[in-house]
Short mmCIF file of C-alpha atoms in Angstrom, two decimals:
data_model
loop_
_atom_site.label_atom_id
_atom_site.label_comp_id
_atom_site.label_asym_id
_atom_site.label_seq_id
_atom_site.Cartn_x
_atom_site.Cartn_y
_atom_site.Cartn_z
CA UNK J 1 -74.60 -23.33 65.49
CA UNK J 2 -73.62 -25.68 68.77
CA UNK J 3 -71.25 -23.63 71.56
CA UNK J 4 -68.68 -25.51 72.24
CA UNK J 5 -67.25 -26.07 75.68
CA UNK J 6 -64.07 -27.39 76.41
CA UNK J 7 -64.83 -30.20 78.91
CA UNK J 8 -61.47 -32.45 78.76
CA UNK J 9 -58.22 -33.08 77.38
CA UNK J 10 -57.03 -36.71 76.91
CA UNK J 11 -53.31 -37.82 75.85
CA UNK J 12 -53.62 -40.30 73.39
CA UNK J 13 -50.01 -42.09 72.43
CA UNK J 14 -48.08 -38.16 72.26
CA UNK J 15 -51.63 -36.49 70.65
CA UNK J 16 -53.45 -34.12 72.78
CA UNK J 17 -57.59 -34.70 71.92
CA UNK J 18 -59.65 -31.89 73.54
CA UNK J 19 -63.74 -32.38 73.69
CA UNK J 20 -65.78 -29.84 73.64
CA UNK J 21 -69.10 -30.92 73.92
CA UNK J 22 -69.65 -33.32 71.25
CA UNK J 23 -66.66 -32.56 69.09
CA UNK J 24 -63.57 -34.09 69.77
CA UNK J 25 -60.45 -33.27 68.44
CA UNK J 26 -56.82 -34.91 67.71
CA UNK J 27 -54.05 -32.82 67.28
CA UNK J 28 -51.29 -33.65 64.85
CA UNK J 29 -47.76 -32.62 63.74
CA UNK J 30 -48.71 -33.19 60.12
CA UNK J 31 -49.99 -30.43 57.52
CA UNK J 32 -53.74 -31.20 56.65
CA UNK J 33 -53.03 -33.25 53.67
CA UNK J 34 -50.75 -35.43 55.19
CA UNK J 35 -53.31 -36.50 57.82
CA UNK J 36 -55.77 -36.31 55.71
CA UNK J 37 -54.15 -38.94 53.42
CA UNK J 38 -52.87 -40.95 56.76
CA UNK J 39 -56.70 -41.41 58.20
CA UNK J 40 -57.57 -42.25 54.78
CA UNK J 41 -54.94 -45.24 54.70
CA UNK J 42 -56.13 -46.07 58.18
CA UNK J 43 -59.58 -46.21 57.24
CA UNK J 44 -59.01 -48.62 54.14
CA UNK J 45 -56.41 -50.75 56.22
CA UNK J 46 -59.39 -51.24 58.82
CA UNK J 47 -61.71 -52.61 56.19
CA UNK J 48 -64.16 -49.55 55.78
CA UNK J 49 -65.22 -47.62 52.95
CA UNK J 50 -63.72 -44.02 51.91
CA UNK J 51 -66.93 -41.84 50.30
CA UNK J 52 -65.24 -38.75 49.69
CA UNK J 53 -62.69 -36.63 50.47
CA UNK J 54 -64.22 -32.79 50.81
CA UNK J 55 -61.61 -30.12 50.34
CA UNK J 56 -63.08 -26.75 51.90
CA UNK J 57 -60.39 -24.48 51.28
CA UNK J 58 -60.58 -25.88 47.22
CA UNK J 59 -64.09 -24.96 47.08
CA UNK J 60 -63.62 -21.78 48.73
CA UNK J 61 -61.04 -20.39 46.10
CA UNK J 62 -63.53 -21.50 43.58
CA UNK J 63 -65.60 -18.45 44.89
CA UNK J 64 -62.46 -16.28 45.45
CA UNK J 65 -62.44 -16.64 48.49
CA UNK J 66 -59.93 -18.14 51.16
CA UNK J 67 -59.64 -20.33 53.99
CA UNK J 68 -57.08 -22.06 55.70
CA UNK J 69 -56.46 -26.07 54.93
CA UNK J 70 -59.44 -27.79 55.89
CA UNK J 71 -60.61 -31.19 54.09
CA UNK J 72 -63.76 -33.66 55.72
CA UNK J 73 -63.27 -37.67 54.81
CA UNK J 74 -66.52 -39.21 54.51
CA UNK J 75 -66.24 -42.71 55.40
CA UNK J 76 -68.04 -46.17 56.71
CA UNK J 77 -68.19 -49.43 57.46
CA UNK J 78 -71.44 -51.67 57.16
CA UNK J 79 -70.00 -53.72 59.81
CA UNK J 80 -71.08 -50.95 62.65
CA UNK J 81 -73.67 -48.70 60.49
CA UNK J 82 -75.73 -51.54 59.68
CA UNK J 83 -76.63 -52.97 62.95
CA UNK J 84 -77.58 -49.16 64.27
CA UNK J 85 -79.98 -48.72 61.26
CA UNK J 86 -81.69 -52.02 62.29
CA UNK J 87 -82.07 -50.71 65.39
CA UNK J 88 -83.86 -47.08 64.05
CA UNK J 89 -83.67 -46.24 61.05
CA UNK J 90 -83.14 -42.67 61.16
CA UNK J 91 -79.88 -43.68 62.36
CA UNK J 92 -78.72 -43.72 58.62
CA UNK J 93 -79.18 -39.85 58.98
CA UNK J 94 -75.77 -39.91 61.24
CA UNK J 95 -73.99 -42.03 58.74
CA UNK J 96 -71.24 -42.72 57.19
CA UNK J 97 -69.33 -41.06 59.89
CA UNK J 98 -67.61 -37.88 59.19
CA UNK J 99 -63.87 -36.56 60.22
CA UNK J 100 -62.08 -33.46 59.50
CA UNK J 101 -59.32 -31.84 59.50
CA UNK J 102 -58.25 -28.72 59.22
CA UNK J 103 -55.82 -25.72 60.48
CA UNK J 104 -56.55 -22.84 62.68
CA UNK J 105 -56.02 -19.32 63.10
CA UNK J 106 -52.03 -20.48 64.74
CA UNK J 107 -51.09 -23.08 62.04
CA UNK J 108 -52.40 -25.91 64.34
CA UNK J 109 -53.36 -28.96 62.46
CA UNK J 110 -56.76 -31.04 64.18
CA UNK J 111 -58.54 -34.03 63.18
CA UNK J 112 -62.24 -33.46 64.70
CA UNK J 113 -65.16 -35.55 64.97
CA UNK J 114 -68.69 -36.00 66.21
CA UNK J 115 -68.69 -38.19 69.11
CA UNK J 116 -71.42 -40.69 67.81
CA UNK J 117 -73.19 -41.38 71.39
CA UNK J 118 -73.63 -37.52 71.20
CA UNK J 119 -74.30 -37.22 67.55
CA UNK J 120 -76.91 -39.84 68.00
CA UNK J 121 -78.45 -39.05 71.50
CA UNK J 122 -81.75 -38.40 70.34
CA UNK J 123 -82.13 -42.21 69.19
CA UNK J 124 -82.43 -43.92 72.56
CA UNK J 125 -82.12 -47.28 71.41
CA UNK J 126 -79.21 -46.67 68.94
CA UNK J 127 -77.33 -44.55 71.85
CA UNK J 128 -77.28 -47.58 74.08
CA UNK J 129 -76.66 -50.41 71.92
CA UNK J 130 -73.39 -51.29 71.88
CA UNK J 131 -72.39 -50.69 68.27
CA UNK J 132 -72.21 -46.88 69.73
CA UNK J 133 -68.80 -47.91 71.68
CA UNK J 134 -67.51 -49.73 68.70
CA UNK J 135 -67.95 -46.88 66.44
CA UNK J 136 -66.48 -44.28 69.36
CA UNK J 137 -63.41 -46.73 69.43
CA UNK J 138 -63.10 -47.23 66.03
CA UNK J 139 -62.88 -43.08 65.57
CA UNK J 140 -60.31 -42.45 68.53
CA UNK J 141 -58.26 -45.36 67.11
CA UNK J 142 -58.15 -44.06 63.32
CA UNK J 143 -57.45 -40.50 64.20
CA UNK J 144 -54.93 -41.10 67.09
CA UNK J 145 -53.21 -43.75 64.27
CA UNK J 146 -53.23 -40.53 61.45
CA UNK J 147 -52.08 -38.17 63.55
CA UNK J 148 -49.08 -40.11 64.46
#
């Protein structure tokens, strides 16, 4: 598992996003399933494709046991995954792009995400092209829109 250092904090339009390493996170006044269904709409109204909605803390009580809210939304647009997978292949591992919230241990509510250039570092070509920014904007601009 990745240590995570906090390098930065960011205000985004009243959000505070925090990275830490390659995670970035968005922090909202909303419960988890309110954001949750917020980025969703956000994703849809930007012309991308929802995959699935994970619900951690649903599967947990499956097993008896218990977390606190936590959900992933699995989603994509072939706009910006396309192009990278022309570039390498093995790009398609890193895709559809992945955000999640979830709560922690003081009732906080995050979105939190992969920062694609990071995510896909190891792909030299992929890293530089310029689809990289679009999909880093396209991330900050959902999330800080949900967790408004």
């Amino acid at each position: 598992m990745r240590k995570l250092f906090l390098t930065a904090a960011f205000v985004f339009g009243g959000t505070v996003a925090a990275m830490a390493d390659d995670i970035i996170k968005v922090n909202t006044a909303k419960s988890v399933p309110e954001v949750m269904d917020a980025l969703e709409a956000a994703v849809g109204n930007a012309g991308a494709t929802v995959f699935a909605r994970v619900d951690h803390a649903a599967g947990a009580e499956k097993v008896g046991l218990s977390i606190p809210a936590n959900q992933v939304l699995i989603f994509g647009n072939p706009a910006l995954g396309t192009p990278a997978m022309q570039i390498d292949p093995t790009a398609g591992l890193f895709l559809p792009l992945k955000v999640q919230a979830y709560e922690d241990e003081n009732g906080q509510v995050w979105l939190a995400y992969e920062d694609p250039k990071e995510t896909m570092d190891e792909l030299d070509d992929v890293e530089k092209s310029p689809v990289i920014e679009k999909m880093r904007g396209a991330l900050a601009k959902l999330t800080s829109v949900a967790a408004q």
